[in-house]
Amino acid sequence: MLEAISNVLTTVDDLVWGIPLIVLILSAGIFLTIRLKGLQIMKLPHAIRLIRANEKSGEHGEVSSFAALCTALSATIGTGNIVGVATALVAGGPGALLWMWIAALLGTATKYSECLLAVKYRVVAEDGHIIGGPFYYIEKGMGEKWKWLAKIFAFFGVGVGLFGIGTFTQVNGITSAVKNFFDPDSTTTIHLFGMDYSIAVVIAGIILTICVALVIIGGLKRISTVASVIVPFMAVLYVVAALVILICNITKIPAAIVLIVQSAFGLKAAAGGMMGAMIVAMQKGIARGIFSNEAGLGSAPIAAAAAQVQEPAKQGLVSMMGTIIDTLVICTMTGLSIVITGTWDMGLEGVVVTTKAFQLGLPLPDMVCSFILMICLIFFAFTTILGWDYYSEKCLEYLSGGNMKLVKGYRWVYILAIFIGPFMTVKAVWTIADIFNGLMAIPNLIAVIALSGVVVAETKDYLDSLKKK
């Protein structure tokens, strides 16, 4: 039965993440990059200055622009950066990393556009809190006749949070890392649901469930407060550890870059298999890249809408940094570490691939390396769980017409999903997440492309205002 379900999920995943969606995501990024004249590169220094300023300049909003970015990053930086990259490299080869970079560079323009639109079309609820995101810029920007598309996005948004990025993948990543550290050989097990599980997995799952419940019941302000503290700390810790690996193996980096490029275009494949290898590398790299940085997915705009800023373009610039930090920095660190140490080709799976890379790359005892990665993964995944609860709550709030009793009840369903997450299989978890990701991205990308003229106009007004200062 489980094998049959897995086969069905794989078939659906291949259909959703086929050539059409890959072309749509890349085309949207290229189209927006051209229309915005390479803004993600040309205005990068200005975006960095805005983050450092951490302004609160608008009448509406609940958190600062930096807190909104941290809330988005809390959901964005997760197991995708550690386990997702490893999964992509194992399935698609080192070349998947290059396609991840390309998707991220183009996706930065998409992230800017969707977050700008979220601020422009956000609304103030009856009790004064802010709600915004793709569902509102579809409804208000494209018109009432497109409300069905907004509802489709919101429906898949709840699904991604509850069954995809938000719960199962993150919990599975945390409990796997804890098991690999405390009980790698499953010496102490407990029989549950017809299977044997390590006691470390069960205990970690229970503790995680309690911690998540304590935070998400407090709503956005508690989530953003926790994220503003944990996100910068966890990102720096992981980047420093990965930098040490790269410095200790600096002579291997050129060969690793060559291998990545050759693999990306199928040049390392057996005779006759070049195109097939290239397609697999593209598919896995782009799918995992989108899973990790969420550019075009429509999730980050939900957090951006809560920022206390006046100009939509300003928050767009701040929010686009999320893609750069997530993929072009953190995922790159993970990917290079895996390629340099060769752990992508050792027959390993999931978090074990990255754990082995840390063990081989860091000049430290294996136990210390495993502990460092475990701590990073726990922080990454924990904040992602919090961020995606917020996203899926807002999607449900839109779907239910602002029924807050339903939203508060949903929080307990979300907590239940965290509890059962450790008992899902790795392959099924990632496949389900991929499917919901793809289905969520489609309505959002349609809206962003349709409203690109609004994005260009808002951008021009903002840049013109800077010249006058």
Tab-separated table of C-alpha atoms in Angstrom:
chain	number	residue	atom	x	y	z
A	1	MET	CA	0.000	0.000	0.000
A	2	LEU	CA	2.721	2.469	1.023
A	3	GLU	CA	4.724	1.660	-2.107
A	4	ALA	CA	1.654	2.199	-4.317
A	5	ILE	CA	0.967	5.579	-2.650
A	6	SER	CA	4.624	6.538	-3.104
A	7	ASN	CA	4.484	5.654	-6.813
A	8	VAL	CA	1.323	7.743	-7.299
A	9	LEU	CA	2.904	10.711	-5.505
A	10	THR	CA	6.038	10.431	-7.651
A	11	THR	CA	3.949	10.397	-10.840
A	12	VAL	CA	2.016	13.504	-9.744
A	13	ASP	CA	5.253	15.231	-8.708
A	14	ASP	CA	6.848	14.575	-12.115
A	15	LEU	CA	3.727	15.977	-13.797
A	16	VAL	CA	3.568	19.123	-11.636
A	17	TRP	CA	7.312	19.791	-11.811
A	18	GLY	CA	7.557	18.973	-15.514
A	19	ILE	CA	9.004	21.172	-18.238
A	20	PRO	CA	5.984	23.582	-18.375
A	21	LEU	CA	6.346	24.757	-14.754
A	22	ILE	CA	10.136	25.003	-14.992
A	23	VAL	CA	9.733	27.128	-18.123
A	24	LEU	CA	7.063	29.277	-16.388
A	25	ILE	CA	9.287	29.964	-13.360
A	26	LEU	CA	12.386	30.795	-15.409
A	27	SER	CA	10.373	32.819	-17.949
A	28	ALA	CA	8.757	34.883	-15.193
A	29	GLY	CA	12.181	35.636	-13.715
A	30	ILE	CA	13.662	36.566	-17.106
A	31	PHE	CA	10.627	38.689	-18.027
A	32	LEU	CA	10.678	40.630	-14.733
A	33	THR	CA	14.467	41.029	-14.784
A	34	ILE	CA	14.222	42.621	-18.238
A	35	ARG	CA	11.249	44.856	-17.344
A	36	LEU	CA	12.971	46.010	-14.150
A	37	LYS	CA	16.313	46.516	-15.954
A	38	GLY	CA	18.260	44.157	-13.702
A	39	LEU	CA	17.099	45.913	-10.539
A	40	GLN	CA	18.084	42.945	-8.325
A	41	ILE	CA	21.724	43.587	-9.262
A	42	MET	CA	21.759	47.349	-9.861
A	43	LYS	CA	19.970	48.220	-6.594
A	44	LEU	CA	21.546	45.559	-4.388
A	45	PRO	CA	23.665	48.086	-2.405
A	46	HIS	CA	20.549	50.182	-1.751
A	47	ALA	CA	18.647	47.089	-0.566
A	48	ILE	CA	21.452	46.317	1.901
A	49	ARG	CA	21.307	49.892	3.247
A	50	LEU	CA	17.538	49.568	3.748
A	51	ILE	CA	18.026	46.412	5.824
A	52	ARG	CA	20.575	48.163	8.005
A	53	ALA	CA	18.216	51.131	8.467
A	54	ASN	CA	15.378	48.837	9.657
A	55	GLU	CA	12.783	51.561	9.147
A	56	LYS	CA	9.214	51.875	10.407
A	57	SER	CA	7.915	54.581	8.093
A	58	GLY	CA	4.341	53.662	7.218
A	59	GLU	CA	0.989	54.290	8.862
A	60	HIS	CA	-0.034	50.668	8.396
A	61	GLY	CA	1.863	47.568	9.403
A	62	GLU	CA	2.565	45.463	12.451
A	63	VAL	CA	6.334	44.918	12.374
A	64	SER	CA	9.454	46.669	11.052
A	65	SER	CA	10.782	45.973	7.549
A	66	PHE	CA	13.644	43.933	9.037
A	67	ALA	CA	11.268	41.931	11.245
A	68	ALA	CA	9.132	41.209	8.174
A	69	LEU	CA	12.253	40.006	6.334
A	70	CYS	CA	13.227	37.841	9.318
A	71	THR	CA	9.713	36.377	9.450
A	72	ALA	CA	10.018	35.537	5.753
A	73	LEU	CA	13.560	34.197	6.236
A	74	SER	CA	12.404	32.143	9.212
A	75	ALA	CA	10.087	30.316	6.818
A	76	THR	CA	12.572	30.367	3.936
A	77	ILE	CA	15.785	29.192	5.621
A	78	GLY	CA	14.988	25.646	6.651
A	79	THR	CA	15.717	22.044	5.823
A	80	GLY	CA	15.740	23.008	2.136
A	81	ASN	CA	19.125	24.631	2.734
A	82	ILE	CA	20.604	21.504	4.297
A	83	VAL	CA	18.515	18.457	3.378
A	84	GLY	CA	16.936	19.879	0.198
A	85	VAL	CA	20.275	20.771	-1.395
A	86	ALA	CA	21.618	17.323	-0.518
A	87	THR	CA	18.535	15.644	-2.008
A	88	ALA	CA	18.875	17.695	-5.211
A	89	LEU	CA	22.561	16.830	-5.650
A	90	VAL	CA	22.002	13.128	-5.000
A	91	ALA	CA	19.110	12.944	-7.492
A	92	GLY	CA	20.313	15.432	-10.119
A	93	GLY	CA	24.080	15.449	-9.673
A	94	PRO	CA	26.306	18.447	-8.844
A	95	GLY	CA	24.817	20.326	-11.821
A	96	ALA	CA	21.602	20.830	-9.886
A	97	LEU	CA	23.455	23.499	-7.891
A	98	LEU	CA	24.070	25.626	-11.003
A	99	TRP	CA	20.377	25.521	-11.922
A	100	MET	CA	19.605	26.465	-8.336
A	101	TRP	CA	21.813	29.548	-8.760
A	102	ILE	CA	20.210	30.521	-12.072
A	103	ALA	CA	16.703	30.096	-10.658
A	104	ALA	CA	17.679	32.191	-7.607
A	105	LEU	CA	19.250	35.030	-9.614
A	106	LEU	CA	16.154	35.323	-11.771
A	107	GLY	CA	13.888	34.599	-8.807
A	108	THR	CA	15.190	37.648	-6.968
A	109	ALA	CA	13.316	39.856	-9.447
A	110	THR	CA	10.209	37.734	-8.877
A	111	LYS	CA	10.557	38.024	-5.085
A	112	TYR	CA	10.924	41.803	-5.364
A	113	SER	CA	7.809	42.054	-7.536
A	114	GLU	CA	5.538	39.860	-5.442
A	115	CYS	CA	6.493	41.568	-2.171
A	116	LEU	CA	5.971	45.013	-3.695
A	117	LEU	CA	2.501	43.955	-4.825
A	118	ALA	CA	1.697	42.548	-1.385
A	119	VAL	CA	2.330	45.910	0.298
A	120	LYS	CA	0.460	47.846	-2.396
A	121	TYR	CA	-2.698	45.729	-2.198
A	122	ARG	CA	-2.749	44.785	1.488
A	123	VAL	CA	-5.861	45.436	3.577
A	124	VAL	CA	-6.575	46.283	7.204
A	125	ALA	CA	-8.891	43.799	8.938
A	126	GLU	CA	-11.732	44.925	11.220
A	127	ASP	CA	-9.637	44.437	14.351
A	128	GLY	CA	-6.769	46.481	12.885
A	129	HIS	CA	-4.333	43.711	11.925
A	130	ILE	CA	-2.827	43.622	8.435
A	131	ILE	CA	-3.460	40.885	5.889
A	132	GLY	CA	-1.981	40.751	2.426
A	133	GLY	CA	-0.380	38.490	-0.113
A	134	PRO	CA	-1.084	36.951	-3.521
A	135	PHE	CA	-4.757	36.374	-2.720
A	136	TYR	CA	-5.306	40.119	-2.330
A	137	TYR	CA	-3.160	41.326	-5.219
A	138	ILE	CA	-4.943	38.785	-7.425
A	139	GLU	CA	-8.383	39.923	-6.241
A	140	LYS	CA	-7.705	43.667	-6.058
A	141	GLY	CA	-5.043	44.014	-8.717
A	142	MET	CA	-6.449	41.709	-11.391
A	143	GLY	CA	-10.101	42.279	-10.438
A	144	GLU	CA	-13.017	40.485	-8.774
A	145	LYS	CA	-13.461	38.138	-11.723
A	146	TRP	CA	-10.113	36.554	-10.790
A	147	LYS	CA	-11.125	35.876	-7.198
A	148	TRP	CA	-11.341	32.147	-7.995
A	149	LEU	CA	-7.599	32.201	-8.756
A	150	ALA	CA	-6.947	33.904	-5.418
A	151	LYS	CA	-8.894	31.176	-3.632
A	152	ILE	CA	-6.940	28.453	-5.450
A	153	PHE	CA	-3.691	30.053	-4.266
A	154	ALA	CA	-4.969	30.309	-0.691
A	155	PHE	CA	-6.111	26.674	-0.731
A	156	PHE	CA	-2.709	25.423	-1.867
A	157	GLY	CA	-1.071	27.821	0.612
A	158	VAL	CA	-2.832	26.058	3.473
A	159	GLY	CA	-1.776	22.740	1.938
A	160	VAL	CA	1.893	23.733	1.680
A	161	GLY	CA	1.887	24.849	5.314
A	162	LEU	CA	0.060	21.828	6.665
A	163	PHE	CA	1.415	19.045	4.444
A	164	GLY	CA	4.514	20.445	2.786
A	165	ILE	CA	7.206	22.925	3.761
A	166	GLY	CA	5.670	23.912	7.089
A	167	THR	CA	5.384	20.655	8.951
A	168	PHE	CA	6.419	17.230	7.708
A	169	THR	CA	9.676	18.132	5.942
A	170	GLN	CA	10.931	20.313	8.793
A	171	VAL	CA	9.995	17.921	11.588
A	172	ASN	CA	11.415	15.001	9.638
A	173	GLY	CA	14.660	16.913	9.148
A	174	ILE	CA	14.956	17.772	12.850
A	175	THR	CA	14.192	14.276	14.159
A	176	SER	CA	16.503	12.662	11.587
A	177	ALA	CA	19.363	14.919	12.676
A	178	VAL	CA	18.695	14.203	16.359
A	179	LYS	CA	18.569	10.442	15.676
A	180	ASN	CA	21.802	10.526	13.652
A	181	PHE	CA	23.543	12.205	16.553
A	182	PHE	CA	22.104	10.444	19.599
A	183	ASP	CA	21.074	7.053	18.194
A	184	PRO	CA	22.572	6.477	14.720
A	185	ASP	CA	22.183	2.685	14.890
A	186	SER	CA	18.647	2.746	16.360
A	187	THR	CA	19.773	0.778	19.407
A	188	THR	CA	16.877	2.044	21.546
A	189	THR	CA	13.536	1.781	19.764
A	190	ILE	CA	9.844	1.960	20.513
A	191	HIS	CA	7.046	0.267	18.544
A	192	LEU	CA	4.468	2.755	17.225
A	193	PHE	CA	1.951	2.646	14.373
A	194	GLY	CA	3.150	-0.798	13.354
A	195	MET	CA	6.807	0.241	13.011
A	196	ASP	CA	9.891	0.629	15.199
A	197	TYR	CA	11.170	4.158	15.820
A	198	SER	CA	14.235	5.370	17.682
A	199	ILE	CA	13.357	6.761	21.110
A	200	ALA	CA	15.427	9.841	20.136
A	201	VAL	CA	12.971	10.540	17.293
A	202	VAL	CA	9.935	10.234	19.566
A	203	ILE	CA	11.372	12.448	22.332
A	204	ALA	CA	12.573	15.093	19.823
A	205	GLY	CA	9.137	15.125	18.201
A	206	ILE	CA	7.359	15.675	21.517
A	207	ILE	CA	9.717	18.479	22.638
A	208	LEU	CA	9.433	20.171	19.238
A	209	THR	CA	5.640	20.005	19.309
A	210	ILE	CA	5.546	21.695	22.723
A	211	CYS	CA	7.982	24.457	21.686
A	212	VAL	CA	6.050	25.194	18.482
A	213	ALA	CA	2.760	25.355	20.367
A	214	LEU	CA	4.173	27.856	22.875
A	215	VAL	CA	5.197	30.247	20.100
A	216	ILE	CA	2.481	30.057	17.431
A	217	ILE	CA	-0.370	30.513	19.879
A	218	GLY	CA	1.092	34.013	20.434
A	219	GLY	CA	0.535	35.064	16.803
A	220	LEU	CA	2.638	37.179	14.410
A	221	LYS	CA	4.355	39.446	16.937
A	222	ARG	CA	5.668	36.518	18.961
A	223	ILE	CA	6.745	34.714	15.772
A	224	SER	CA	8.550	37.801	14.417
A	225	THR	CA	10.220	38.438	17.797
A	226	VAL	CA	11.560	34.888	17.966
A	227	ALA	CA	12.583	35.027	14.277
A	228	SER	CA	14.449	38.346	14.672
A	229	VAL	CA	16.646	36.745	17.337
A	230	ILE	CA	17.132	33.237	15.937
A	231	VAL	CA	17.437	33.915	12.169
A	232	PRO	CA	20.599	36.103	12.218
A	233	PHE	CA	22.233	33.815	14.812
A	234	MET	CA	21.530	30.558	12.968
A	235	ALA	CA	22.540	31.943	9.559
A	236	VAL	CA	25.902	33.196	10.846
A	237	LEU	CA	26.618	29.936	12.709
A	238	TYR	CA	25.957	27.818	9.629
A	239	VAL	CA	27.825	30.088	7.201
A	240	VAL	CA	30.902	30.155	9.464
A	241	ALA	CA	30.926	26.331	9.724
A	242	ALA	CA	30.553	25.955	5.941
A	243	LEU	CA	33.236	28.614	5.302
A	244	VAL	CA	35.686	26.628	7.423
A	245	ILE	CA	35.017	23.575	5.216
A	246	LEU	CA	35.646	25.623	2.059
A	247	ILE	CA	38.815	27.211	3.463
A	248	CYS	CA	40.183	23.834	4.603
A	249	ASN	CA	39.511	22.425	1.115
A	250	ILE	CA	40.203	25.554	-0.917
A	251	THR	CA	42.358	23.733	-3.484
A	252	LYS	CA	39.387	21.514	-4.409
A	253	ILE	CA	36.998	24.384	-5.160
A	254	PRO	CA	38.066	24.982	-8.827
A	255	ALA	CA	37.565	21.306	-9.694
A	256	ALA	CA	34.218	21.345	-7.895
A	257	ILE	CA	33.055	24.367	-9.947
A	258	VAL	CA	34.080	22.616	-13.188
A	259	LEU	CA	32.183	19.479	-12.146
A	260	ILE	CA	29.069	21.532	-11.305
A	261	VAL	CA	29.068	23.246	-14.720
A	262	GLN	CA	29.749	20.027	-16.645
A	263	SER	CA	27.060	18.154	-14.743
A	264	ALA	CA	24.519	20.960	-15.229
A	265	PHE	CA	24.668	20.509	-19.000
A	266	GLY	CA	24.874	16.722	-18.950
A	267	LEU	CA	28.526	16.657	-20.009
A	268	LYS	CA	29.339	14.045	-17.356
A	269	ALA	CA	26.525	11.712	-18.452
A	270	ALA	CA	27.038	8.475	-20.334
A	271	ALA	CA	26.878	8.595	-24.141
A	272	GLY	CA	23.367	9.328	-25.334
A	273	GLY	CA	22.193	10.455	-21.911
A	274	MET	CA	23.332	14.090	-22.009
A	275	MET	CA	19.903	15.673	-22.528
A	276	GLY	CA	18.247	13.397	-19.983
A	277	ALA	CA	20.912	14.196	-17.374
A	278	MET	CA	20.552	17.916	-18.049
A	279	ILE	CA	16.754	17.775	-17.659
A	280	VAL	CA	17.063	15.904	-14.341
A	281	ALA	CA	19.653	18.416	-13.070
A	282	MET	CA	17.371	21.308	-14.095
A	283	GLN	CA	14.291	19.730	-12.558
A	284	LYS	CA	15.892	18.882	-9.220
A	285	GLY	CA	17.901	22.102	-8.983
A	286	ILE	CA	15.006	24.422	-9.776
A	287	ALA	CA	12.476	22.457	-7.694
A	288	ARG	CA	14.740	22.413	-4.637
A	289	GLY	CA	15.795	26.020	-5.272
A	290	ILE	CA	12.172	27.168	-5.258
A	291	PHE	CA	11.522	24.969	-2.212
A	292	SER	CA	14.406	26.685	-0.440
A	293	ASN	CA	14.148	30.360	-1.436
A	294	GLU	CA	10.396	30.372	-2.259
A	295	ALA	CA	10.817	32.992	-5.010
A	296	GLY	CA	7.635	32.964	-7.067
A	297	LEU	CA	5.877	30.748	-4.596
A	298	GLY	CA	3.897	33.627	-3.093
A	299	SER	CA	4.751	32.953	0.538
A	300	ALA	CA	7.156	35.804	1.372
A	301	PRO	CA	4.626	38.457	0.241
A	302	ILE	CA	2.344	37.384	3.094
A	303	ALA	CA	5.047	38.400	5.593
A	304	ALA	CA	6.056	41.481	3.592
A	305	ALA	CA	2.477	42.791	3.743
A	306	ALA	CA	2.806	43.216	7.528
A	307	ALA	CA	5.834	45.529	7.251
A	308	GLN	CA	5.407	49.070	8.518
A	309	VAL	CA	6.601	50.836	5.355
A	310	GLN	CA	5.072	53.529	3.190
A	311	GLU	CA	6.538	52.699	-0.242
A	312	PRO	CA	5.792	49.218	-1.652
A	313	ALA	CA	9.058	49.223	-3.633
A	314	LYS	CA	11.087	49.758	-0.462
A	315	GLN	CA	9.793	46.547	1.092
A	316	GLY	CA	10.257	44.795	-2.237
A	317	LEU	CA	13.960	45.625	-2.118
A	318	VAL	CA	14.287	44.467	1.487
A	319	SER	CA	12.381	41.250	0.854
A	320	MET	CA	14.314	40.297	-2.285
A	321	MET	CA	17.404	39.954	-0.079
A	322	GLY	CA	15.773	36.817	1.297
A	323	THR	CA	16.477	34.945	-1.954
A	324	ILE	CA	20.084	36.140	-2.029
A	325	ILE	CA	20.737	35.161	1.584
A	326	ASP	CA	18.941	31.847	1.262
A	327	THR	CA	20.197	30.431	-2.032
A	328	LEU	CA	23.178	32.413	-3.262
A	329	VAL	CA	24.800	32.290	0.191
A	330	ILE	CA	23.517	29.458	2.379
A	331	CYS	CA	22.536	26.872	-0.267
A	332	THR	CA	25.812	27.564	-2.095
A	333	MET	CA	27.755	26.841	1.082
A	334	THR	CA	25.938	23.535	1.516
A	335	GLY	CA	26.233	22.540	-2.141
A	336	LEU	CA	29.953	23.293	-2.435
A	337	SER	CA	30.653	21.425	0.803
A	338	ILE	CA	28.836	18.349	-0.543
A	339	VAL	CA	30.509	18.472	-3.978
A	340	ILE	CA	33.997	19.068	-2.573
A	341	THR	CA	33.744	16.132	-0.166
A	342	GLY	CA	31.981	13.887	-2.726
A	343	THR	CA	29.203	12.840	-0.354
A	344	TRP	CA	26.572	13.310	-3.089
A	345	ASP	CA	27.849	10.109	-4.713
A	346	MET	CA	28.197	7.807	-1.689
A	347	GLY	CA	24.733	6.219	-1.744
A	348	LEU	CA	23.570	8.305	1.226
A	349	GLU	CA	20.173	9.974	1.670
A	350	GLY	CA	18.781	13.151	3.208
A	351	VAL	CA	20.531	14.872	6.097
A	352	VAL	CA	23.174	12.099	6.248
A	353	VAL	CA	24.686	13.498	3.009
A	354	THR	CA	25.362	16.913	4.568
A	355	THR	CA	26.380	15.399	7.910
A	356	LYS	CA	29.025	13.295	6.156
A	357	ALA	CA	30.229	16.374	4.249
A	358	PHE	CA	30.722	18.244	7.544
A	359	GLN	CA	32.540	15.259	9.047
A	360	LEU	CA	34.899	14.973	6.067
A	361	GLY	CA	35.352	18.711	5.585
A	362	LEU	CA	35.751	20.107	9.108
A	363	PRO	CA	39.001	19.493	10.995
A	364	LEU	CA	37.023	18.370	14.042
A	365	PRO	CA	35.918	15.022	15.534
A	366	ASP	CA	32.924	13.467	13.793
A	367	MET	CA	30.808	13.853	16.925
A	368	VAL	CA	31.426	17.614	17.068
A	369	CYS	CA	30.648	18.016	13.343
A	370	SER	CA	27.389	16.113	13.715
A	371	PHE	CA	26.449	18.241	16.734
A	372	ILE	CA	27.088	21.529	14.878
A	373	LEU	CA	24.934	20.433	11.946
A	374	MET	CA	22.218	19.128	14.231
A	375	ILE	CA	21.984	22.475	16.063
A	376	CYS	CA	21.860	24.407	12.760
A	377	LEU	CA	19.201	22.114	11.351
A	378	ILE	CA	17.063	22.342	14.480
A	379	PHE	CA	17.133	26.157	14.410
A	380	PHE	CA	16.568	26.318	10.636
A	381	ALA	CA	13.627	23.932	10.703
A	382	PHE	CA	12.071	25.300	13.898
A	383	THR	CA	11.794	28.839	12.534
A	384	THR	CA	10.446	27.526	9.221
A	385	ILE	CA	7.669	25.750	11.100
A	386	LEU	CA	6.762	29.047	12.787
A	387	GLY	CA	6.845	31.103	9.589
A	388	TRP	CA	4.732	28.655	7.618
A	389	ASP	CA	2.127	28.524	10.347
A	390	TYR	CA	1.722	32.277	9.890
A	391	TYR	CA	1.519	31.968	6.095
A	392	SER	CA	-1.040	29.181	6.116
A	393	GLU	CA	-3.114	30.973	8.776
A	394	LYS	CA	-3.360	34.052	6.538
A	395	CYS	CA	-4.358	31.880	3.575
A	396	LEU	CA	-7.056	30.254	5.706
A	397	GLU	CA	-8.198	33.653	7.010
A	398	TYR	CA	-8.731	34.754	3.408
A	399	LEU	CA	-10.489	31.532	2.425
A	400	SER	CA	-12.827	31.670	5.421
A	401	GLY	CA	-13.719	35.339	5.023
A	402	GLY	CA	-11.885	36.354	8.200
A	403	ASN	CA	-13.230	33.617	10.489
A	404	MET	CA	-10.657	33.903	13.305
A	405	LYS	CA	-12.244	31.085	15.329
A	406	LEU	CA	-11.477	28.751	12.438
A	407	VAL	CA	-7.922	30.127	12.223
A	408	LYS	CA	-7.314	29.549	15.939
A	409	GLY	CA	-8.687	26.002	15.606
A	410	TYR	CA	-6.344	25.454	12.653
A	411	ARG	CA	-3.361	26.180	14.895
A	412	TRP	CA	-4.128	23.023	16.860
A	413	VAL	CA	-4.393	20.990	13.643
A	414	TYR	CA	-1.008	22.410	12.656
A	415	ILE	CA	0.451	21.385	16.022
A	416	LEU	CA	-0.978	17.876	15.486
A	417	ALA	CA	0.764	17.731	12.080
A	418	ILE	CA	4.049	18.590	13.839
A	419	PHE	CA	3.467	15.719	16.227
A	420	ILE	CA	2.958	13.100	13.480
A	421	GLY	CA	5.715	14.510	11.221
A	422	PRO	CA	8.531	12.277	12.560
A	423	PHE	CA	6.669	9.147	11.490
A	424	MET	CA	6.480	10.056	7.776
A	425	THR	CA	8.996	8.570	5.305
A	426	VAL	CA	11.653	10.889	3.847
A	427	LYS	CA	10.767	10.257	0.195
A	428	ALA	CA	7.009	10.692	0.653
A	429	VAL	CA	7.540	13.885	2.678
A	430	TRP	CA	9.636	15.636	0.036
A	431	THR	CA	7.384	14.477	-2.814
A	432	ILE	CA	4.247	15.870	-1.144
A	433	ALA	CA	6.063	19.151	-0.446
A	434	ASP	CA	7.178	19.445	-4.087
A	435	ILE	CA	3.633	18.882	-5.373
A	436	PHE	CA	2.051	21.555	-3.170
A	437	ASN	CA	4.899	23.972	-3.952
A	438	GLY	CA	4.336	23.685	-7.659
A	439	LEU	CA	0.567	24.042	-7.422
A	440	MET	CA	0.930	27.117	-5.196
A	441	ALA	CA	3.421	28.790	-7.540
A	442	ILE	CA	1.235	28.655	-10.656
A	443	PRO	CA	-1.548	31.129	-9.665
A	444	ASN	CA	1.000	33.452	-8.045
A	445	LEU	CA	3.235	33.613	-11.125
A	446	ILE	CA	0.223	34.286	-13.358
A	447	ALA	CA	-0.685	37.253	-11.129
A	448	VAL	CA	2.854	38.651	-10.883
A	449	ILE	CA	3.264	38.579	-14.673
A	450	ALA	CA	-0.206	40.116	-15.200
A	451	LEU	CA	0.570	42.926	-12.729
A	452	SER	CA	4.145	43.534	-13.897
A	453	GLY	CA	3.104	46.924	-15.263
A	454	VAL	CA	2.082	47.982	-11.745
A	455	VAL	CA	5.449	46.769	-10.425
A	456	VAL	CA	7.345	48.789	-13.031
A	457	ALA	CA	5.292	51.947	-12.324
A	458	GLU	CA	5.746	51.675	-8.536
A	459	THR	CA	9.466	51.039	-8.992
A	460	LYS	CA	9.868	54.092	-11.241
A	461	ASP	CA	8.028	56.323	-8.751
A	462	TYR	CA	10.217	55.122	-5.886
A	463	LEU	CA	13.502	55.489	-7.773
A	464	ASP	CA	12.462	58.964	-8.973
A	465	SER	CA	11.733	59.953	-5.356
A	466	LEU	CA	15.252	58.885	-4.371
A	467	LYS	CA	16.761	61.187	-6.973
A	468	LYS	CA	14.919	64.151	-5.434
A	469	LYS	CA	16.349	63.551	-1.973
